[in-house]
């Protein structure tokens, strides 16, 4: 990749991050002059950087945003919600371009058409520059309203044909007709560039196939033909970036610390060579010197390890800053009101941890909005503020990083969760009666709750939460959930600070050493061989009122060892 492109990508992502943070501030305080100045500078610098690398489409799109922001600054107005959303759309497109350039090393060939499409979408937002929250009317000329481009007549005809095809529904061909009609309609919509609408068609078809009822698909097709866009929380995925940054900017102090440690390491290496020569003449003196130098070497390697880990860290701000615009879109799509607060965004973690957090957090926030918080009318009836509160928080606790998502919604309907758990065979009715509220709530992590039927049947949360636990577990983290029915839910991630260093317990089998991650070890035991119980061709032991199956490590690894015939067996419980 061209070095100028590499530098452009690195700096552009930083300015997008700065602009996103400023927009988040302006959403709460539309007249915040410092945030408006920061936003304007970010757009201005991004535009200039795009011009340097001859990215004309990006330059044109950002120039339009810069002009709108300049007008707001000159008039002393605040940033309207429409202008805020328009700026977000520009930054979203910019991120998609940056992701594409990072993959290919070149400017996307269709960038001009994409810029034109975004400009048409945000035209009204750029003209609605006044601060509506301060009581001013947004002065938008009548011709400024942006109407979505109509479908070509022959597309329209094809969609109408699919709707008619579904109206003639013989009982023995329901599934086939639903599949055929939805596939044809989705292909038509994608050909017209309406990917989000095509996604809604596919989602509706999945529900129809599960229910063996074409009604949801018919409703979607009819709405599209009328020129209406049905609300769909998944439509916001068009704004998701395909990748996070693959480059890091390292503070000079951290780099200098590493250089210093390398210098000390070189000194110790030379001293060890001198001690090796000394050992030939004075073994006792060499032994003392070796111990001293080993202590120095141990200190230096420990500091170097921490220094290297410190160079890989990113602030959680890099992932947290992506959520405010997504929350706005999700709440708008569902007709709900929510305010997202973010704290602890300066907390640092390993780059791999930060990048892996985006999708699990998105899933939790989506569930909070879609299934946790109530609509404004319901909240008002329940004596709550009609605007729900979503809180995203991070903190460092020892060698762990804690990330929490909390809402003040309706909480989890434990009775419904329990009923579904019994229905799906996850627990018996008698066992359910003895379980605590926390145990019942944890059923939302069971794969059985991640089904299409639960989207409409489960009135609390839980759709796909097994995927969240799996994703967090993959990076060495854990997920816990606490719900207060009627008052809200908190989902807590406990994550390692770094994935570069894992503590292991070493064990030996067949004359070879192996490592078991300490996080996986429950305890170690010495069990008399006489207490091993044979179960078929295998063995087991009774421990803490449980029967634990025993697996002989050498046999598992096919290195030819056998369980001891006498004495004690060393057991690792994992």
XYZ file of C-alpha atoms in Angstrom:
574
model
C 0.000 0.000 0.000
C 1.210 3.512 -0.844
C 2.748 5.206 2.208
C 0.641 8.324 1.652
C -2.517 6.185 1.659
C -1.380 4.495 4.882
C -0.858 7.858 6.567
C -4.181 9.113 5.214
C -6.059 6.097 6.618
C -4.433 6.462 10.019
C -5.194 10.182 10.347
C -8.655 9.973 8.785
C -9.859 7.446 11.369
C -8.651 9.712 14.162
C -10.572 12.681 12.763
C -13.706 10.554 12.281
C -13.402 9.569 15.944
C -13.041 13.226 16.978
C -16.046 14.231 14.875
C -18.171 11.413 16.310
C -17.311 12.448 19.875
C -18.237 16.069 19.074
C -21.571 14.989 17.575
C -22.303 12.994 20.723
C -21.754 16.143 22.794
C -23.874 18.266 20.439
C -26.706 15.782 20.669
C -26.993 16.631 24.374
C -25.973 20.287 24.088
C -26.697 21.619 20.564
C -25.136 25.025 21.360
C -21.845 23.732 22.774
C -19.408 26.046 20.968
C -16.302 23.971 21.705
C -17.896 20.799 20.346
C -19.127 22.629 17.240
C -15.636 24.016 16.622
C -14.124 20.542 17.035
C -16.681 19.077 14.626
C -16.036 21.767 12.033
C -12.259 21.304 12.292
C -12.588 17.537 11.883
C -14.714 17.898 8.733
C -12.384 20.588 7.371
C -9.243 18.515 7.969
C -10.808 15.340 6.599
C -11.818 17.230 3.468
C -8.281 18.537 3.044
C -6.761 15.094 3.568
C -9.104 13.618 0.961
C -7.952 16.278 -1.490
C -4.285 15.415 -0.888
C -4.862 11.777 -1.944
C -7.162 12.818 -4.840
C -10.261 11.283 -3.241
C -12.685 13.650 -4.965
C -15.892 11.912 -3.857
C -14.961 12.064 -0.165
C -13.821 15.654 -0.588
C -17.178 16.617 -2.136
C -19.231 14.887 0.555
C -17.269 16.373 3.453
C -17.225 19.811 1.819
C -21.041 19.828 1.895
C -20.969 19.015 5.606
C -18.314 21.648 6.233
C -20.457 24.321 4.486
C -23.487 23.460 6.629
C -21.445 23.586 9.838
C -19.818 26.855 8.782
C -23.264 28.413 8.356
C -24.284 27.296 11.842
C -21.129 28.763 13.361
C -21.605 32.072 11.548
C -25.252 32.392 12.589
C -24.573 31.376 16.179
C -27.265 28.711 15.983
C -27.218 25.309 17.581
C -26.919 22.034 15.682
C -30.345 20.620 14.868
C -31.123 16.924 15.188
C -31.459 16.770 11.400
C -28.008 18.266 10.839
C -26.528 15.974 13.484
C -27.971 12.931 11.697
C -26.721 14.223 8.330
C -23.179 14.560 9.684
C -23.383 11.036 11.114
C -24.394 9.706 7.690
C -21.376 11.422 6.105
C -19.026 9.932 8.686
C -20.569 6.479 8.279
C -19.909 6.603 4.547
C -16.401 7.876 5.187
C -15.705 4.892 7.457
C -16.974 2.482 4.798
C -14.616 4.080 2.281
C -11.693 3.830 4.706
C -12.446 0.144 5.313
C -12.523 -0.504 1.560
C -9.236 1.352 1.047
C -7.605 -0.611 3.838
C -8.527 -3.848 2.057
C -7.578 -2.829 -1.477
C -5.097 0.014 -1.024
C -7.002 2.156 -3.509
C -9.984 4.539 -3.752
C -13.263 2.630 -4.319
C -14.254 2.869 -8.008
C -17.940 3.532 -7.200
C -17.209 6.257 -4.621
C -18.701 9.005 -6.810
C -22.102 7.314 -7.004
C -22.030 6.563 -3.290
C -21.247 10.189 -2.448
C -24.114 11.383 -4.625
C -26.531 8.983 -2.949
C -25.536 10.121 0.544
C -25.760 13.784 -0.481
C -29.322 13.233 -1.682
C -30.212 11.467 1.569
C -28.810 14.204 3.826
C -29.762 17.267 1.762
C -32.644 18.205 4.059
C -30.466 17.729 7.129
C -27.820 20.098 5.810
C -30.482 22.735 5.196
C -32.161 22.235 8.594
C -29.434 24.098 10.436
C -31.324 25.911 13.170
C -31.546 24.775 16.760
C -34.990 23.196 16.962
C -34.546 22.413 20.636
C -34.320 26.166 21.319
C -37.726 26.802 19.824
C -36.692 27.826 16.291
C -38.276 26.344 13.227
C -35.926 24.705 10.795
C -36.059 26.835 7.678
C -36.177 24.231 4.946
C -37.385 25.359 1.517
C -40.240 23.405 0.051
C -38.012 21.964 -2.628
C -35.527 20.728 -0.064
C -37.547 17.695 0.937
C -35.756 14.606 -0.230
C -38.036 11.941 -1.664
C -36.576 8.480 -2.039
C -35.950 7.579 -5.634
C -38.980 5.604 -6.857
C -38.500 2.037 -8.024
C -38.383 1.644 -11.794
C -41.744 0.633 -13.221
C -40.512 -2.879 -14.163
C -39.278 -3.410 -10.576
C -42.574 -2.318 -9.254
C -44.224 -4.807 -11.638
C -42.050 -7.651 -10.402
C -42.796 -6.921 -6.746
C -46.512 -6.707 -7.478
C -46.267 -10.084 -9.198
C -44.716 -11.644 -6.083
C -47.491 -10.213 -3.932
C -50.122 -11.679 -6.263
C -48.234 -14.980 -6.225
C -48.551 -15.087 -2.442
C -52.263 -14.297 -2.548
C -52.854 -17.598 -4.377
C -51.647 -19.893 -1.629
C -52.500 -23.616 -1.959
C -52.052 -25.370 1.377
C -49.500 -27.809 -0.025
C -47.099 -25.185 -1.411
C -46.813 -22.550 1.350
C -43.097 -22.953 2.017
C -42.165 -23.077 -1.660
C -44.141 -19.955 -2.539
C -42.776 -17.986 0.418
C -39.193 -18.914 -0.531
C -39.710 -18.172 -4.221
C -41.470 -14.827 -3.711
C -39.041 -13.570 -1.073
C -35.966 -14.539 -3.121
C -37.282 -12.819 -6.249
C -38.279 -9.678 -4.326
C -34.957 -9.455 -2.497
C -33.033 -9.794 -5.768
C -35.101 -6.994 -7.343
C -34.481 -4.698 -4.378
C -30.744 -5.386 -4.287
C -30.536 -4.660 -8.007
C -32.075 -1.254 -7.213
C -29.503 -0.628 -4.477
C -32.017 -1.118 -1.647
C -29.995 -3.575 0.421
C -31.597 -2.697 3.770
C -35.093 -3.208 2.337
C -34.005 -6.527 0.829
C -32.759 -7.547 4.261
C -36.181 -6.801 5.746
C -37.780 -9.000 3.081
C -35.442 -11.873 3.988
C -36.199 -11.405 7.688
C -39.944 -11.393 7.040
C -39.608 -14.556 4.957
C -37.822 -16.348 7.808
C -40.707 -15.504 10.160
C -43.234 -16.646 7.558
C -41.515 -19.991 7.078
C -41.408 -20.551 10.848
C -45.107 -19.720 11.198
C -46.156 -21.225 7.827
C -48.047 -17.995 7.233
C -47.184 -15.497 4.440
C -48.761 -12.482 6.167
C -45.529 -10.774 7.324
C -44.009 -10.993 3.828
C -47.204 -9.723 2.219
C -47.246 -6.755 4.607
C -43.646 -5.840 3.757
C -44.219 -6.082 -0.001
C -47.387 -4.005 0.181
C -45.610 -1.311 2.205
C -42.753 -1.129 -0.316
C -45.197 -0.791 -3.216
C -46.896 2.076 -1.372
C -43.508 3.787 -1.000
C -43.357 3.200 2.743
C -40.288 1.988 4.636
C -41.285 -0.325 7.450
C -39.411 0.134 10.742
C -36.724 -2.451 11.242
C -34.071 -2.241 13.900
C -31.726 -4.398 11.841
C -31.646 -1.787 9.087
C -29.084 0.165 11.104
C -26.491 -2.464 10.226
C -25.862 -0.562 7.006
C -23.855 1.857 9.161
C -21.591 -0.737 10.739
C -17.928 -0.600 9.738
C -16.443 -3.785 8.345
C -13.208 -3.488 10.312
C -11.511 -1.479 12.966
C -8.129 0.119 12.538
C -5.189 -2.186 11.909
C -2.664 0.480 12.853
C -1.740 2.095 16.141
C -0.275 5.429 17.122
C 2.161 4.968 19.989
C 2.988 7.728 22.457
C 6.632 8.788 22.349
C 7.053 8.113 26.092
C 6.080 4.467 25.657
C 8.458 3.993 22.769
C 11.317 5.639 24.688
C 10.680 3.329 27.654
C 10.993 0.332 25.371
C 14.255 1.639 23.876
C 15.641 2.141 27.406
C 14.741 -1.418 28.376
C 16.387 -2.834 25.260
C 19.550 -0.967 26.264
C 19.452 -2.488 29.751
C 18.853 -5.914 28.235
C 21.975 -5.535 26.104
C 24.026 -4.687 29.205
C 22.774 -7.791 31.026
C 23.551 -9.946 27.976
C 27.142 -8.690 27.991
C 27.431 -9.272 31.741
C 26.249 -12.860 31.335
C 28.989 -13.461 28.777
C 31.567 -12.115 31.213
C 30.177 -14.335 33.992
C 30.397 -17.405 31.755
C 34.112 -16.725 31.298
C 34.500 -16.151 35.044
C 32.923 -19.544 35.787
C 35.920 -21.295 34.286
C 38.157 -19.695 36.936
C 35.918 -19.144 39.983
C 32.748 -21.281 40.097
C 31.591 -19.949 43.490
C 31.959 -16.314 42.477
C 30.252 -16.990 39.152
C 27.271 -18.563 40.933
C 26.678 -15.413 43.002
C 27.082 -13.190 39.956
C 24.640 -15.316 37.948
C 21.988 -15.027 40.657
C 22.356 -11.243 40.714
C 22.217 -10.954 36.953
C 19.214 -13.284 36.785
C 17.358 -10.988 39.163
C 18.178 -7.996 36.946
C 17.163 -9.921 33.836
C 13.888 -10.950 35.464
C 13.118 -7.311 36.294
C 13.945 -6.082 32.805
C 11.930 -8.766 30.996
C 8.948 -8.063 33.248
C 9.130 -4.342 32.507
C 9.616 -5.019 28.808
C 6.606 -7.287 28.732
C 4.475 -4.583 30.346
C 5.891 -1.980 27.951
C 5.053 -4.069 24.893
C 1.559 -4.746 26.186
C 1.155 -1.027 26.803
C 1.962 -0.307 23.162
C -0.954 -2.483 22.027
C -3.618 -0.810 24.124
C -6.460 1.331 22.842
C -8.959 3.416 24.797
C -12.466 1.972 24.771
C -13.504 5.313 23.295
C -12.604 3.873 19.894
C -15.488 1.411 20.100
C -17.859 3.324 22.404
C -17.954 6.326 20.043
C -19.675 4.214 17.400
C -22.801 3.613 19.442
C -24.532 7.028 19.818
C -25.592 7.240 16.142
C -26.624 3.576 16.143
C -28.741 4.054 19.264
C -30.413 7.058 17.632
C -31.289 5.007 14.568
C -32.522 2.012 16.532
C -34.767 4.061 18.814
C -36.148 6.030 15.862
C -36.856 2.823 13.949
C -38.816 1.379 16.893
C -40.576 4.619 17.851
C -38.954 4.725 21.280
C -37.051 7.409 23.140
C -33.740 6.777 24.884
C -30.689 8.733 25.979
C -27.286 7.031 25.935
C -24.699 8.086 28.515
C -21.088 6.921 28.235
C -18.582 6.918 31.092
C -15.113 5.470 31.449
C -14.397 5.678 27.719
C -10.736 6.509 28.484
C -10.277 3.045 30.044
C -7.651 1.135 28.078
C -7.478 -2.485 27.007
C -5.587 -4.614 24.541
C -6.378 -3.773 20.922
C -7.715 -7.286 20.298
C -10.100 -6.974 23.265
C -11.375 -3.551 22.167
C -11.991 -4.668 18.592
C -13.814 -7.832 19.702
C -16.222 -5.823 21.884
C -18.158 -4.087 19.134
C -20.581 -6.819 18.085
C -21.377 -8.157 21.600
C -22.076 -4.610 22.819
C -24.195 -3.872 19.768
C -26.233 -7.010 20.441
C -26.778 -6.092 24.087
C -27.793 -2.520 23.218
C -30.130 -3.758 20.499
C -31.812 -6.112 22.953
C -32.061 -3.336 25.536
C -33.828 -1.059 23.045
C -35.929 -3.701 21.328
C -36.966 -5.793 24.332
C -35.957 -3.977 27.493
C -37.045 -0.346 27.438
C -40.726 0.471 27.086
C -42.337 2.949 24.704
C -42.934 6.477 26.002
C -46.641 5.933 26.716
C -46.007 2.804 28.792
C -43.204 4.480 30.718
C -45.423 7.469 31.481
C -48.200 5.187 32.765
C -45.645 3.482 35.007
C -44.459 6.799 36.433
C -41.140 6.793 34.563
C -39.485 9.466 32.476
C -40.719 8.916 28.892
C -37.094 9.060 27.740
C -35.364 5.837 28.790
C -31.817 5.821 30.068
C -29.132 3.621 28.539
C -25.739 3.676 30.251
C -22.486 2.322 28.819
C -19.711 2.216 31.419
C -16.131 0.935 31.577
C -13.587 0.706 34.386
C -10.347 -1.063 35.256
C -10.424 -3.453 38.231
C -6.993 -4.939 38.868
C -5.980 -6.948 35.805
C -9.565 -6.991 34.491
C -11.536 -4.525 32.401
C -15.204 -4.181 33.332
C -17.769 -3.060 30.743
C -21.441 -2.654 31.673
C -24.624 -1.882 29.762
C -27.518 -0.805 31.958
C -31.048 0.326 31.156
C -34.014 1.479 33.230
C -36.570 -0.502 31.243
C -39.007 -3.194 32.246
C -36.412 -5.796 33.147
C -36.707 -9.476 32.323
C -40.068 -11.185 32.575
C -38.847 -14.044 34.764
C -42.160 -15.896 34.651
C -42.066 -15.921 30.863
C -38.412 -16.950 30.774
C -39.121 -19.817 33.159
C -42.112 -20.960 31.127
C -40.065 -20.958 27.924
C -37.233 -22.847 29.647
C -39.658 -25.590 30.693
C -41.281 -25.608 27.251
C -37.915 -26.103 25.535
C -36.731 -28.807 27.897
C -33.995 -26.755 29.541
C -35.351 -27.462 33.033
C -38.165 -29.407 34.655
C -41.077 -27.609 36.259
C -40.141 -29.009 39.686
C -36.521 -27.880 39.361
C -37.646 -24.442 38.183
C -39.657 -23.982 41.371
C -36.466 -24.253 43.456
C -34.354 -21.883 41.363
C -33.372 -18.345 42.347
C -34.329 -15.330 40.244
C -30.705 -15.006 39.065
C -30.642 -18.637 37.924
C -33.875 -18.180 35.971
C -32.589 -14.990 34.349
C -29.498 -16.856 33.158
C -31.647 -18.993 30.873
C -31.507 -16.101 28.410
C -27.951 -17.242 27.631
C -29.143 -20.698 26.580
C -29.011 -21.409 22.829
C -32.636 -22.531 23.042
C -33.666 -18.903 23.458
C -31.946 -17.845 20.244
C -34.808 -18.795 17.908
C -37.095 -16.871 15.599
C -40.131 -17.744 17.683
C -38.666 -16.085 20.747
C -38.524 -12.737 18.950
C -42.267 -12.424 19.324
C -42.894 -14.642 22.339
C -40.278 -13.430 24.818
C -41.387 -10.175 26.363
C -38.153 -9.460 28.197
C -34.677 -9.944 26.786
C -32.691 -12.942 25.659
C -32.766 -13.207 21.867
C -29.277 -14.281 20.833
C -27.595 -13.639 24.177
C -25.858 -17.001 23.810
C -23.912 -15.432 20.945
C -22.835 -12.618 23.270
C -21.548 -15.048 25.897
C -19.724 -17.076 23.243
C -18.044 -13.995 21.762
C -16.925 -12.710 25.157
C -15.750 -16.158 26.229
C -13.632 -16.376 23.093
C -11.450 -13.517 24.375
C -11.222 -14.888 27.910
C -14.094 -12.860 29.376
C -17.270 -13.662 31.291
C -20.806 -12.264 31.111
C -23.209 -11.823 34.003
C -26.701 -10.415 34.024
C -28.816 -8.811 36.732
C -32.432 -7.826 36.238
C -34.788 -5.892 38.475
C -38.280 -6.501 37.043
C -39.967 -3.209 36.311
C -36.783 -1.198 36.859
C -34.179 -2.378 34.376
C -31.364 -4.744 33.501
C -27.563 -4.663 33.762
C -25.270 -6.793 31.601
C -21.660 -6.926 32.817
C -18.593 -8.054 30.874
C -15.454 -8.953 32.828
C -12.515 -9.000 30.414
C -8.784 -9.607 30.617
C -6.668 -6.506 30.076
C -4.592 -8.355 27.488
C -4.823 -11.540 25.445
C -1.084 -11.636 24.789
C -0.193 -13.321 28.082
C -2.073 -16.284 29.543
C -1.082 -17.960 32.810
C -0.918 -21.717 32.502
C -0.480 -24.732 34.751
C 2.128 -27.132 33.408
C 1.421 -30.860 33.544
C 3.432 -33.843 32.331
C 2.369 -36.904 30.409
C 4.472 -39.368 28.433
C 7.640 -37.472 29.254
C 6.282 -34.276 27.667
C 5.088 -31.046 29.267
C 1.791 -29.385 28.417
C 0.079 -26.187 29.532
C -3.523 -25.813 30.715
C -4.860 -22.229 30.939
C -5.302 -21.386 34.616
C -8.685 -19.824 33.883
C -9.915 -23.304 32.975
C -8.599 -25.040 36.110
C -11.061 -25.526 38.978
C -8.776 -27.471 41.320
C -6.120 -30.188 41.474
C -6.417 -33.472 43.361
C -4.324 -36.440 44.452
C -6.589 -39.487 44.356
C -5.535 -42.983 45.540
C -5.666 -45.323 42.571
C -7.816 -47.685 44.648
C -10.566 -45.028 44.673
C -10.802 -44.869 40.871
C -14.053 -46.462 39.721
C -14.150 -48.247 36.381
C -17.048 -47.308 34.128
C -16.852 -49.487 31.041
C -13.452 -48.842 29.503
C -13.037 -45.526 31.348
C -12.662 -44.347 34.963
C -14.448 -41.906 37.255
C -14.183 -40.590 40.796
C -16.723 -39.406 43.365
C -15.824 -35.868 44.438
C -17.890 -33.287 46.340
C -21.057 -35.360 45.899
C -20.530 -35.523 42.141
C -19.290 -38.182 39.760
C -16.437 -36.832 37.639
C -15.312 -38.738 34.526
C -11.539 -39.144 34.205
C -9.673 -38.728 30.933
C -6.059 -39.930 30.852
C -4.024 -37.210 29.159
C -1.473 -39.525 27.596
C -4.180 -41.638 25.969
C -5.998 -38.553 24.694
C -2.796 -37.294 23.064
C -1.854 -40.795 21.863
C 1.579 -40.738 23.432
C 1.257 -44.191 24.968
C 0.972 -43.665 28.721
C -1.438 -45.531 30.978
C -3.174 -44.688 34.247
C -1.067 -45.632 37.305
C -1.659 -49.094 38.726
C -0.721 -48.136 42.291
C -0.101 -45.071 44.452
C -1.872 -41.814 43.624
C -3.301 -40.355 40.441
C -2.812 -36.636 39.821
C -6.095 -35.118 38.680
C -6.776 -31.663 37.228
C -10.455 -30.665 37.404
C -11.306 -28.327 34.511
